[in-house]
Amino acid sequence: MRPSVLDPLFAPASSLPGIGPKLAGLLDTLLLPAGSQSGARVRDLLFHLPSGIVDRRRRAEIATAPEGTLVTLELRIDRHQPGATRAQPTRVFAHDETGEIALTYFRAQSAWLEKLLPAGETMIVSGKVEWFNGRPQMVHPDFVAPLAEAETLPLVEPVYPMTAGLSAKVLRKAIEAAQERSPELPQWLDPEMARRHAFPPVGEAVARLHAPRDPADIALDGPAWKRLAYDELLASQLALALSRQRMKKAPGRALGGDGARREAARAALPFALTEGQEKAVAEILADMGREERMLRLLQGDVGAGKTVVALMAMAAAAESGAQSALLAPTEILARQHHAGLSRWCEAAGLSIVLLTGRDSGRARAEKLQRIADGEVDIVVGTHALFQDDVAYHDLGLVVVDEQHRFGVHQRLSLTRKGRAPDLLVMTATPIPRTLVLAAFGDMDVSRLEGKPAGRKPIATVAVPMERMGDIVERARKAIEAGDKLYWVCPLVEESDKSELTAAQERFEHLRKVLGDVVGLVHGRMSGEEKDAAMADFKSGRTRIVVATTVIEVGVDVPDASIIVIEHAERFGLSQLHQLRGRVGRGDKASSCVLLYRGPLGETARARLEVIRDSEDGFRIAEEDLKLRGEGDLLGTRQSGMQAFRIASLADHAELMEIARDDARLTLTRDPELKSERGEALRVLLYLFGKDEAVRLLRAG
C-alpha cells in the first residue's frame, strides 16, 4: 500500500481548483510520457520544473533602454490611438522624463485597453523595447500594473516547458495549487550527506525552483535542483539494488570444473585471447566459482571479442554438468551466434542447439526433448528460450546479448527457468559510466578494452550528398575489385514527415546503375527474407546490400570492407559507431563513408568530427552523452533504459555514483527497509514510481 502521506500528491491534477476536463487533457499531454494510461497527478505538476526565468529587475528609462532587452519602465499614460482598421494595431502613447514610447497592441478591444491603461495614470510596464522608424515602442507588454501596486510585480518569474493551447498563467496557477496541497514529507536523506552537499529539505527545494529569485535558483548545479535530482537517482539506484538483492537471495552454486572443456575450447580457437579478454574471463570465472549468483555486465566495443569470453563461461558451466542459454535480441543474431560458436563447440566437445520462434512440429519437439534430457550443453536463441514449454535439465548460466534491448525488469524473468542460474549480460554499445549505473546499477561490470589482434583501422570520411554520383562510381570500382559493401539508409519508405531517402528507393537506384549484385534488407521483411538476403550477401551472390539499421548490431560478414551511411547527420554517435563496426572484421583495409546533407548544425558537425577522428567506442559514447543527453543514447526511449525527469546524467554524473553507494550501503544495514530511514525511503520509492521495488521487498 502506498504510504498515506503521499495521497495528496497522487490525487488527479483535475482535483485541483480551476482544472476542468479540457485543461486536464492539456496537462496530460504536457506532463506525461506518450502512451501513458493514467492521467496527470498533483505530483507531476510539482516535478514540472522551469526551463528558464523572466527577470524584470532591470529598471530603465525610455531613452536609455537597451533594445531587445526586457526592462521595467515607470510611465505616465497620455492617450490611446486605435488602428484605422481591425488589422492595424492600437497604440497607447506614454512618457517619462526622457521621452515618449508607444505601447502597441494587436487585435485588442478598446474598452479593455482603456481599463488596463487609463489615461493620466502612472503605471509600471514591463517588456522589450524596440525601435521602429526611429521611435521606441513596446509590443504587447507582458506585465502592466498601477504604480501603487508595484509591489505586486513578480520581478523574477519562472518559464516552463509548454504545450499548445495552454497559457503560462494558467499553468503557474495549477502549480501553485499543487504546492498548496503538498504534505510535509519524511527525511529520507542521510543528514550528514545532506549537510555536506548543502541540500535543502525537499519541500524547500520544490518551493525555490517554482519561485526563483535569481537565475542561480534554477541552475542544474544549484542546491535545489541537485537535491531533487539526487532524490530521483537514489530512488532509481535503490530499486536496482533491491532487484539485485532479490536475485542474489536465491542460493546460487559454484560452477566450473577441472578446466578440460575450457582448454579444449581455447585449443580450438584460431587466435590467442587478448589481455582484455583474459581479464574478463578471470573475473567471470571467479564469480561463477562462488556460491552466490553471478550478476555481471560484460561491456565491449564493437568487435572486442565478447562471444569468445561467453564461450569460456559456458564451457566452465558444462564442466559442472550445467547447461547454458545464450539469448539474442533478433533471429539474425541468434543464427549468427549459433554458426560462429558451432565450429568451436564441436572441437571442444560441447553440444549446441539453436531454438527460435521459427522452429515447429517434430523438429521443435526433438530439440525440446534433447534440452530437457540434458543432451545439450548450450542453447542459443531468441525469447523462444523462455517460453513455457521449454524445460531445461539443469540451467546454470544465462548469457544475454545486447541487454539494453530487453530492459531491467526482464532480468528476473530470464533466470526463472533454472536453479538460480548465473547471469552474464553482454553489450557492444559502449556506455558511459553514469549510464551503466543508471541501466545496470544492479550488476558488476567487466569492461573489454582494445580490439582482437589483426583488426585493421577503418578509414572514415564525411562527404556531402551532392557527391553521391562519385560514391556510386567508387562502389562500382570496389565491387569490380572483389569488395563487398553495406549501404545504410535511415527509413524503409518515403514518409510525408521526412525527406530521408528510403532504402527501397536507394535499392532500385543502385540496381539500375550496378545491376543485380544489389540486395536489400529492412525491418519489415520476415525472418526468412532477411536470412535469405544476408545469405546471398555472405556467399557473394550479391556484393552490395542496401539496409536499414537492422544491420546495426552483430551482423558478421568478415569480407565486407566498405560501409556507406546516408544522412549520417541524422544518426546518433553511438549508432554511427555501431554501424561502422560492421566492417573492418577481416584482413582487408576498410572504410566508412558518411554521406551528409548540408548545411550541418553545430551538434551534427561535432558528431561527424568525433566519429571521423576516433574509433574508441567508450570515448565516442562519452561525447554522445554530452551532445545528445541520455534519452537516446541506447537507441530508443523504450530500450529498458529509464528516462529521468529531473536528473540529467550529463550534469549529475557524480550524484549517480553517490546514490549507488548510498543505496547499497543502506540495504546492507537495513535489507528490509524497516528502520526509521528505511520507512522514509519506502516513501521515496513510491514518490518516484518505483512501486515494483517495494513489491520485491514484500515478496522477500
XYZ file of C-alpha atoms in Angstrom:
700
model
C 0.000 0.000 0.000
C 1.242 3.476 -0.865
C 2.014 5.457 2.327
C -0.979 7.690 3.115
C 1.273 10.773 3.441
C 1.562 10.679 -0.371
C -2.193 10.590 -1.055
C -2.472 14.362 -1.745
C 0.366 14.113 -4.302
C -1.193 11.150 -6.113
C -4.626 12.808 -6.391
C -5.542 13.580 -10.030
C -4.467 17.041 -11.228
C -8.153 17.526 -12.131
C -8.957 17.577 -8.386
C -7.206 20.966 -8.105
C -9.357 24.132 -8.264
C -9.875 25.552 -11.759
C -8.801 22.401 -13.646
C -11.674 21.136 -15.790
C -11.647 18.296 -18.360
C -10.127 20.423 -21.176
C -7.264 21.742 -19.032
C -6.709 18.273 -17.524
C -6.251 16.922 -21.082
C -3.662 19.607 -21.868
C -1.803 18.805 -18.630
C -1.771 15.084 -19.547
C -0.157 15.976 -22.896
C 2.411 18.231 -21.235
C 3.336 16.196 -18.162
C 3.073 12.522 -19.118
C 5.098 10.316 -21.489
C 3.339 9.373 -24.742
C 1.016 6.380 -24.371
C 0.605 6.844 -20.617
C -2.559 5.175 -19.341
C -3.166 7.254 -16.205
C -3.927 10.973 -16.012
C -1.589 13.651 -14.642
C -1.350 13.836 -10.861
C -0.552 16.624 -8.424
C 2.998 15.214 -8.139
C 3.534 15.658 -11.905
C 2.846 19.392 -11.596
C 5.368 19.715 -8.742
C 8.033 17.882 -10.775
C 7.436 20.023 -13.890
C 10.411 22.309 -13.352
C 11.217 25.659 -15.014
C 13.442 25.779 -18.084
C 14.371 29.440 -17.533
C 13.267 32.703 -15.921
C 11.918 36.115 -16.871
C 13.952 38.726 -14.966
C 12.209 42.111 -14.664
C 14.556 43.610 -12.121
C 16.198 45.803 -14.745
C 14.692 49.298 -14.257
C 15.292 51.730 -17.139
C 14.218 54.984 -18.749
C 12.848 55.213 -22.288
C 15.828 56.968 -23.862
C 18.441 54.623 -22.384
C 16.548 51.297 -22.525
C 18.729 48.742 -24.396
C 16.940 47.412 -27.491
C 15.558 43.873 -27.339
C 16.195 43.516 -23.594
C 13.462 43.004 -21.013
C 13.111 46.198 -18.944
C 10.669 47.709 -16.458
C 9.581 51.325 -17.085
C 7.620 53.806 -14.935
C 5.311 55.625 -17.417
C 2.615 58.300 -17.448
C -0.191 57.247 -19.860
C -1.056 60.066 -22.323
C -3.553 58.923 -24.972
C -4.972 55.940 -26.925
C -4.845 55.804 -30.734
C -6.996 52.935 -32.166
C -5.984 51.462 -35.560
C -7.830 52.749 -38.644
C -8.827 49.151 -39.500
C -9.111 45.916 -37.471
C -5.819 44.739 -38.956
C -3.946 47.792 -37.640
C -2.744 47.883 -34.026
C -3.916 50.153 -31.251
C -1.141 52.360 -29.875
C -1.122 53.701 -26.329
C 1.284 56.639 -26.017
C 3.082 57.203 -22.701
C 6.130 59.133 -21.485
C 8.725 59.533 -18.766
C 11.232 62.351 -18.220
C 13.467 61.128 -21.070
C 10.958 60.734 -23.901
C 7.814 59.160 -25.382
C 7.038 55.461 -26.158
C 4.219 53.669 -27.996
C 2.742 50.553 -26.309
C 1.471 48.540 -29.280
C -1.411 46.016 -29.092
C -2.763 43.960 -31.999
C -6.462 42.964 -32.094
C -7.136 44.397 -28.623
C -10.581 45.724 -27.634
C -10.530 49.463 -26.955
C -12.652 49.262 -23.791
C -10.375 46.596 -22.283
C -7.240 48.614 -23.117
C -8.663 51.841 -21.651
C -9.385 49.993 -18.431
C -5.925 48.382 -18.387
C -4.014 51.619 -19.166
C -6.178 54.605 -18.085
C -5.041 57.982 -19.488
C -3.483 60.223 -16.826
C -2.339 57.274 -14.627
C 1.288 56.458 -13.739
C 1.940 52.770 -14.486
C 4.649 50.145 -14.153
C 5.124 48.494 -17.587
C 7.453 45.578 -18.311
C 8.517 44.216 -21.733
C 11.083 44.512 -24.529
C 11.769 47.938 -26.048
C 12.204 48.024 -29.845
C 12.953 50.980 -32.113
C 10.618 51.358 -35.103
C 11.071 54.236 -37.618
C 13.409 55.919 -35.142
C 10.869 55.788 -32.296
C 10.731 53.452 -29.269
C 7.838 51.006 -28.926
C 6.917 48.015 -26.761
C 4.718 45.356 -28.399
C 2.294 43.614 -26.022
C 3.986 44.418 -22.670
C 3.999 41.256 -20.592
C 3.219 42.984 -17.303
C 1.221 46.162 -16.510
C 0.203 47.497 -13.062
C -0.603 50.885 -11.433
C 2.362 52.422 -9.586
C 0.533 51.911 -6.294
C 0.571 48.134 -6.937
C 4.246 47.996 -7.991
C 4.984 45.665 -5.068
C 2.798 43.011 -6.733
C 5.081 42.914 -9.775
C 6.762 39.469 -9.814
C 10.276 40.664 -10.587
C 11.565 37.170 -11.353
C 9.176 34.618 -12.867
C 9.824 31.015 -13.887
C 9.352 29.981 -17.538
C 8.118 26.415 -18.076
C 8.164 23.960 -20.978
C 4.685 24.344 -22.516
C 2.196 22.653 -24.855
C -0.088 24.216 -27.486
C -3.315 25.626 -26.063
C -2.042 26.105 -22.515
C -1.204 29.595 -21.201
C 1.732 30.253 -18.873
C -0.576 31.998 -16.386
C -2.937 29.001 -16.144
C -0.024 26.561 -15.732
C 1.511 28.714 -12.970
C -1.828 28.776 -11.109
C -2.079 24.975 -11.364
C 1.474 24.562 -9.997
C 0.705 26.971 -7.128
C -2.423 24.946 -6.286
C -0.306 21.741 -6.334
C 2.180 23.321 -3.931
C -0.627 24.236 -1.513
C -1.618 20.542 -1.438
C 1.931 19.336 -0.707
C 2.290 17.433 2.575
C 5.313 17.502 4.899
C 7.462 14.562 3.732
C 9.757 12.460 5.942
C 13.565 12.897 5.784
C 14.986 10.065 3.661
C 18.433 11.550 3.093
C 21.315 10.765 5.382
C 21.561 14.049 7.400
C 25.367 14.222 7.184
C 25.277 13.701 3.415
C 22.571 16.410 3.001
C 24.671 18.833 5.067
C 27.844 18.102 3.087
C 26.103 18.921 -0.214
C 24.101 21.861 1.214
C 20.855 20.135 0.127
C 17.744 21.997 1.339
C 14.746 19.967 2.662
C 12.691 18.519 -0.207
C 9.724 20.906 0.259
C 12.024 23.915 0.303
C 13.807 22.723 -2.861
C 10.480 22.439 -4.732
C 9.357 25.879 -3.475
C 12.645 27.525 -4.503
C 12.547 26.068 -8.017
C 8.978 27.260 -8.616
C 9.599 30.728 -7.119
C 13.150 31.601 -8.186
C 14.572 34.939 -7.097
C 17.628 34.594 -9.299
C 18.831 32.510 -12.311
C 21.089 30.604 -9.873
C 17.972 29.260 -8.093
C 17.037 27.077 -11.089
C 20.574 26.149 -12.172
C 21.060 22.402 -12.744
C 24.091 22.562 -10.459
C 22.298 24.680 -7.815
C 21.407 23.128 -4.431
C 17.620 22.968 -5.066
C 17.795 21.183 -8.423
C 20.610 18.901 -7.260
C 18.583 17.934 -4.194
C 15.628 16.713 -6.302
C 17.955 15.108 -8.864
C 19.628 13.173 -6.053
C 16.236 12.029 -4.729
C 15.332 10.702 -8.186
C 18.706 8.972 -8.662
C 18.559 7.472 -5.171
C 15.073 6.048 -5.842
C 16.357 4.527 -9.091
C 19.511 3.054 -7.522
C 17.564 1.731 -4.544
C 15.149 -0.034 -6.916
C 18.071 -1.608 -8.813
C 19.795 -2.612 -5.560
C 16.559 -4.269 -4.338
C 16.362 -6.187 -7.626
C 19.995 -7.257 -7.142
C 19.304 -8.256 -3.525
C 16.351 -10.362 -4.654
C 18.385 -12.099 -7.361
C 21.303 -12.714 -5.015
C 18.977 -14.066 -2.316
C 18.175 -17.284 -4.171
C 21.065 -19.568 -3.260
C 23.414 -19.969 -6.225
C 26.075 -22.625 -6.664
C 29.708 -22.780 -7.636
C 30.191 -23.605 -11.327
C 33.376 -24.719 -13.052
C 35.306 -27.979 -13.038
C 38.743 -29.249 -13.978
C 39.158 -26.767 -16.846
C 39.283 -29.507 -19.511
C 36.399 -28.115 -21.607
C 37.842 -24.614 -21.401
C 41.265 -25.818 -22.504
C 39.702 -27.729 -25.410
C 37.753 -24.595 -26.413
C 40.940 -22.484 -26.238
C 42.797 -25.010 -28.380
C 40.020 -24.799 -30.995
C 40.367 -21.018 -31.365
C 42.457 -19.834 -34.339
C 43.867 -16.970 -32.214
C 45.112 -16.228 -28.699
C 42.888 -14.270 -26.309
C 43.778 -10.604 -25.832
C 44.814 -9.237 -22.457
C 41.357 -7.665 -22.081
C 39.623 -10.967 -22.817
C 41.831 -12.845 -20.333
C 40.988 -10.307 -17.613
C 37.232 -10.523 -18.308
C 37.333 -14.354 -18.352
C 39.143 -14.353 -14.990
C 36.529 -12.018 -13.404
C 33.636 -14.098 -14.737
C 35.115 -17.451 -13.684
C 35.820 -16.048 -10.195
C 32.118 -15.034 -9.927
C 30.940 -18.424 -11.205
C 33.156 -20.210 -8.697
C 31.331 -18.570 -5.757
C 28.223 -19.901 -4.056
C 26.259 -16.702 -4.647
C 24.784 -15.914 -8.049
C 26.748 -14.008 -10.644
C 25.184 -10.795 -11.983
C 27.762 -9.368 -14.372
C 27.733 -6.984 -17.332
C 30.387 -7.554 -19.999
C 30.885 -4.310 -21.871
C 32.978 -4.455 -25.020
C 33.375 -2.243 -28.040
C 32.293 -3.397 -31.496
C 34.414 -6.414 -32.363
C 36.176 -6.650 -28.998
C 35.524 -10.411 -28.852
C 32.762 -10.803 -26.240
C 31.393 -14.037 -27.738
C 34.670 -15.850 -27.064
C 34.561 -14.702 -23.425
C 30.992 -16.057 -23.182
C 32.173 -19.357 -24.695
C 34.711 -19.765 -21.858
C 31.975 -19.136 -19.282
C 29.639 -21.659 -20.977
C 32.449 -24.232 -21.123
C 33.012 -23.747 -17.363
C 29.280 -24.317 -16.716
C 29.396 -27.511 -18.804
C 32.287 -28.781 -16.646
C 29.843 -28.761 -13.725
C 27.231 -30.602 -15.794
C 25.119 -27.434 -16.112
C 23.518 -26.043 -19.288
C 23.870 -22.523 -20.676
C 21.311 -20.426 -22.576
C 22.511 -17.649 -24.907
C 19.728 -15.160 -25.610
C 19.967 -12.798 -28.625
C 17.547 -9.936 -29.420
C 16.949 -10.902 -33.069
C 16.799 -14.098 -35.073
C 19.592 -12.918 -37.420
C 21.871 -12.516 -34.387
C 20.827 -15.830 -32.820
C 21.617 -17.686 -36.061
C 24.919 -15.897 -36.334
C 25.930 -16.755 -32.740
C 24.979 -20.384 -33.387
C 27.005 -20.506 -36.624
C 30.005 -18.791 -35.009
C 30.060 -20.931 -31.859
C 29.273 -24.286 -33.505
C 32.734 -24.774 -35.032
C 34.466 -24.099 -31.698
C 31.965 -26.104 -29.632
C 32.408 -29.160 -31.811
C 36.169 -29.109 -31.260
C 35.674 -28.620 -27.506
C 33.158 -31.456 -27.209
C 30.270 -29.128 -26.327
C 26.843 -29.840 -27.833
C 24.944 -26.759 -29.077
C 21.441 -26.264 -30.480
C 19.550 -23.281 -31.999
C 15.973 -22.653 -30.847
C 13.923 -19.822 -32.402
C 10.253 -18.967 -32.898
C 10.578 -20.422 -36.396
C 11.027 -23.993 -35.072
C 7.806 -26.009 -35.142
C 6.387 -29.509 -35.257
C 8.570 -32.567 -34.858
C 11.880 -30.698 -35.240
C 10.979 -28.409 -32.316
C 9.726 -31.319 -30.194
C 13.003 -33.185 -30.754
C 15.083 -30.157 -29.733
C 12.968 -29.635 -26.595
C 13.380 -33.309 -25.663
C 17.177 -33.125 -26.005
C 17.283 -29.931 -23.890
C 15.085 -31.488 -21.182
C 17.181 -34.697 -21.154
C 20.403 -32.744 -20.678
C 21.901 -33.870 -24.005
C 22.545 -30.238 -24.959
C 25.207 -28.072 -23.229
C 24.394 -24.733 -24.921
C 21.043 -23.493 -26.233
C 21.166 -20.418 -28.482
C 18.037 -18.493 -29.416
C 15.683 -15.551 -29.100
C 12.946 -15.062 -26.480
C 11.721 -18.521 -27.539
C 14.253 -19.870 -24.990
C 11.986 -18.736 -22.159
C 8.574 -19.883 -23.388
C 6.588 -22.067 -21.022
C 7.134 -25.322 -22.946
C 10.949 -25.044 -22.807
C 12.213 -27.113 -19.865
C 15.934 -27.324 -19.089
C 17.600 -30.317 -17.500
C 19.819 -28.049 -15.388
C 20.174 -24.407 -16.484
C 23.241 -22.952 -14.721
C 24.173 -19.905 -16.827
C 22.117 -17.381 -18.804
C 24.066 -15.186 -21.256
C 22.120 -12.222 -22.656
C 23.425 -10.388 -25.716
C 22.562 -6.683 -26.084
C 20.705 -6.497 -22.754
C 19.547 -2.908 -23.313
C 17.136 -4.301 -25.890
C 15.413 -6.282 -23.128
C 15.141 -3.898 -20.177
C 15.817 -4.053 -16.455
C 12.500 -5.575 -15.363
C 13.007 -8.620 -17.592
C 16.177 -9.778 -15.831
C 14.218 -11.550 -13.136
C 12.092 -13.489 -15.643
C 15.146 -14.526 -17.693
C 16.548 -16.566 -14.847
C 13.424 -18.320 -13.531
C 13.991 -21.420 -15.678
C 16.907 -22.839 -13.705
C 18.050 -23.221 -10.090
C 19.095 -19.595 -9.600
C 21.386 -19.573 -12.676
C 24.264 -17.137 -13.044
C 23.573 -14.177 -15.337
C 26.094 -12.709 -17.780
C 24.894 -9.767 -19.850
C 26.868 -8.575 -22.900
C 26.607 -5.274 -24.735
C 28.501 -3.966 -27.748
C 27.138 -0.491 -27.137
C 29.902 1.287 -25.230
C 28.035 3.090 -22.468
C 29.426 5.935 -20.328
C 29.909 5.004 -16.689
C 26.970 7.091 -15.459
C 24.645 5.372 -17.926
C 25.992 1.961 -16.918
C 24.994 2.802 -13.349
C 21.560 4.021 -14.490
C 20.717 0.966 -16.593
C 22.824 -1.717 -14.884
C 23.341 -0.438 -11.338
C 22.392 -3.886 -10.028
C 25.315 -5.584 -11.782
C 29.093 -5.901 -11.508
C 30.883 -4.679 -14.637
C 33.719 -6.083 -16.759
C 34.999 -3.789 -19.491
C 36.710 -5.288 -22.545
C 39.288 -2.762 -23.681
C 41.055 -2.991 -27.041
C 40.369 -4.979 -30.206
C 41.441 -8.524 -31.076
C 44.762 -8.879 -32.897
C 44.642 -8.392 -36.652
C 41.730 -5.929 -36.687
C 42.530 -3.164 -39.151
C 41.694 0.518 -38.522
C 38.729 1.869 -40.509
C 39.317 4.989 -42.614
C 36.315 7.297 -42.078
C 35.380 10.195 -44.376
C 32.446 12.644 -44.406
C 31.097 13.531 -47.857
C 28.203 15.854 -48.838
C 25.168 14.254 -50.585
C 25.935 16.311 -53.718
C 28.808 13.902 -54.380
C 26.505 10.853 -54.404
C 27.495 10.116 -58.039
C 31.196 9.871 -57.101
C 30.387 7.462 -54.264
C 28.273 5.201 -56.524
C 31.126 5.160 -59.057
C 33.560 4.278 -56.262
C 31.210 1.472 -55.191
C 31.237 0.085 -58.766
C 35.073 0.015 -58.783
C 35.178 -1.615 -55.332
C 32.783 -4.373 -56.471
C 34.878 -4.956 -59.605
C 37.925 -5.298 -57.318
C 36.098 -8.012 -55.346
C 34.932 -5.928 -52.346
C 31.576 -6.128 -50.567
C 29.661 -3.065 -49.346
C 26.909 -2.155 -46.919
C 24.766 0.848 -47.876
C 22.701 2.065 -44.909
C 19.565 4.234 -45.181
C 17.575 5.596 -42.236
C 13.991 4.730 -43.319
C 12.098 1.964 -45.124
C 9.853 4.132 -47.292
C 9.281 7.809 -48.021
C 7.016 9.450 -45.464
C 5.348 12.852 -45.636
C 7.173 13.900 -42.491
C 10.650 13.126 -43.718
C 12.708 13.706 -46.830
C 15.106 10.892 -45.934
C 15.998 8.634 -48.805
C 14.195 5.352 -48.425
C 16.058 2.058 -48.547
C 13.622 0.825 -51.205
C 14.358 3.805 -53.487
C 18.113 3.614 -52.982
C 17.995 -0.144 -53.730
C 16.142 0.485 -57.015
C 18.507 3.304 -57.975
C 21.668 1.247 -57.272
C 20.205 -1.768 -59.056
C 19.710 0.318 -62.208
C 23.319 1.504 -62.052
C 25.130 -1.581 -60.739
C 22.903 -4.481 -61.816
C 21.634 -7.469 -59.818
C 24.614 -7.549 -57.436
C 22.492 -5.304 -55.142
C 20.461 -6.848 -52.291
C 18.018 -5.343 -49.756
C 17.423 -5.925 -46.020
C 14.971 -3.965 -43.878
C 12.932 -4.324 -40.692
C 9.602 -5.033 -42.419
C 10.880 -8.233 -44.035
C 10.088 -11.605 -42.470
C 12.882 -13.506 -40.730
C 13.212 -15.879 -43.710
C 13.520 -12.999 -46.193
C 16.204 -11.279 -44.084
C 18.140 -14.527 -43.693
C 17.984 -15.196 -47.442
C 19.189 -11.663 -48.272
C 22.089 -11.908 -45.792
C 22.977 -15.419 -47.050
C 23.179 -14.027 -50.609
C 25.478 -11.258 -49.374
C 27.669 -13.635 -47.374
C 28.050 -16.070 -50.258
C 28.802 -13.286 -52.765
C 25.693 -13.704 -54.935
C 25.112 -10.044 -54.057
C 28.077 -7.721 -53.488
C 26.286 -4.724 -52.001
C 23.427 -4.832 -49.511
C 21.166 -1.813 -49.008
C 19.907 -1.950 -45.439
C 18.120 -0.018 -42.730
C 19.647 -0.094 -39.256
C 18.641 -3.771 -38.786
C 22.312 -4.451 -39.537
C 23.391 -2.236 -36.631
C 24.066 -4.969 -34.105
C 26.195 -8.005 -34.615
C 25.780 -8.895 -38.307
C 29.087 -10.506 -39.256
C 30.325 -10.655 -42.865
C 34.141 -10.585 -42.467
C 34.897 -9.786 -46.128
C 32.637 -6.686 -46.225
C 35.113 -3.798 -46.217
C 33.129 -0.642 -47.091
C 30.063 0.879 -45.437
C 28.208 3.929 -46.780
C 25.860 5.633 -44.288
C 23.342 8.008 -45.873
C 22.103 11.020 -43.911
C 24.803 10.368 -41.314
C 23.830 13.687 -39.682
C 20.533 12.094 -38.566
C 22.169 9.289 -36.572
C 23.483 9.417 -33.030
C 27.208 8.968 -32.457
C 26.924 5.579 -30.794
C 24.718 4.315 -33.613
C 27.189 5.527 -36.250
C 29.946 3.742 -34.339
C 27.875 0.527 -34.196
C 27.180 0.686 -37.925
C 30.833 1.351 -38.753
C 31.708 -1.769 -36.742
C 30.105 -3.931 -39.457
C 33.334 -3.510 -41.483
C 36.980 -3.939 -40.519
C 36.310 -7.532 -39.439
C 38.546 -9.241 -41.991
C 42.094 -8.746 -43.214
C 41.253 -6.040 -45.783
C 41.715 -2.310 -45.209
C 38.211 -0.969 -44.568
C 36.464 2.344 -44.971
C 33.323 4.128 -43.812
C 31.695 6.902 -45.883
C 29.407 9.295 -44.008
C 27.067 10.947 -46.538
C 25.503 14.079 -45.087
C 23.053 16.722 -46.263
C 24.286 20.248 -45.519
C 24.211 22.763 -44.076
C 25.126 20.994 -40.832
C 24.004 22.224 -37.412
C 26.579 22.593 -34.656
C 25.735 19.269 -32.974
C 25.707 17.300 -36.240
C 29.073 18.780 -37.247
C 30.572 17.935 -33.824
C 29.198 14.389 -34.107
C 30.721 13.751 -37.545
C 34.064 15.174 -36.373
C 34.182 12.842 -33.361
C 33.331 9.748 -35.421
C 35.900 10.713 -38.079
C 38.669 11.223 -35.522
C 38.138 8.287 -33.152
C 37.466 4.562 -33.172
C 37.369 4.275 -29.374
C 33.748 3.399 -28.630
C 33.974 4.438 -24.981
C 35.280 7.909 -25.859
C 32.572 8.202 -28.527
C 29.875 7.251 -26.014
C 31.051 9.885 -23.519
C 30.939 12.525 -26.293
C 27.486 11.320 -27.335
C 26.187 11.774 -23.811
C 27.433 15.376 -23.835
C 25.976 16.099 -27.287
C 22.626 14.359 -27.032
C 21.827 13.715 -23.394
C 20.871 10.277 -22.141
C 17.409 9.907 -23.650
C 18.507 8.489 -26.948
C 21.890 7.014 -26.240
C 20.766 3.419 -26.067
C 18.725 3.628 -29.235
C 15.209 4.431 -28.089
C 13.348 5.631 -25.039
C 11.890 2.123 -24.738
C 15.295 0.477 -24.582
C 14.955 -0.637 -20.965
C 16.881 2.483 -20.051
C 14.790 4.629 -17.759
C 14.257 8.272 -18.603
C 14.811 10.700 -15.723
C 12.560 13.734 -15.474
C 14.671 15.817 -13.067
C 18.179 14.343 -13.075
C 20.428 14.871 -16.095
C 23.048 12.161 -16.428
C 25.431 14.539 -18.178
C 25.135 17.135 -15.382
C 24.617 14.933 -12.309
C 27.078 12.110 -13.009
C 28.834 12.446 -9.652
C 25.466 12.227 -7.832
C 24.755 8.896 -9.557
C 27.924 7.378 -8.054
C 26.984 8.633 -4.580
C 23.397 7.367 -4.938
C 24.591 3.907 -5.921
C 26.909 3.634 -2.907
C 24.197 5.062 -0.627
C 21.622 2.508 -1.874
C 23.927 -0.495 -1.490
C 25.159 0.546 1.954
C 21.597 1.208 3.141
C 20.435 -2.283 2.101
C 23.478 -3.899 3.734
C 22.479 -2.286 7.061
C 18.705 -2.460 6.628
C 17.826 -5.063 3.958
C 14.068 -4.815 4.542
C 13.930 -1.016 4.987
C 12.388 -1.372 8.450
C 14.350 1.384 10.238
C 13.062 4.961 10.529
C 15.126 5.997 7.484
C 14.107 2.760 5.738
C 10.413 3.662 6.119
C 11.152 7.140 4.728
C 12.970 5.548 1.757
C 9.847 3.489 1.023
C 8.005 6.819 0.679
C 10.725 7.982 -1.745
C 10.350 4.824 -3.870
C 6.601 5.375 -4.209
C 7.050 9.105 -4.874
C 9.215 8.321 -7.935
C 7.028 5.469 -9.174
C 9.270 2.579 -8.086
C 6.336 0.541 -6.741
C 7.777 -2.655 -8.244
C 10.813 -2.349 -5.987
C 8.571 -2.164 -2.907
C 6.785 -5.312 -4.125
C 10.188 -7.052 -4.267
C 10.609 -6.137 -0.593
C 7.235 -7.630 0.279
C 7.927 -10.779 -1.743
C 11.089 -11.243 0.307
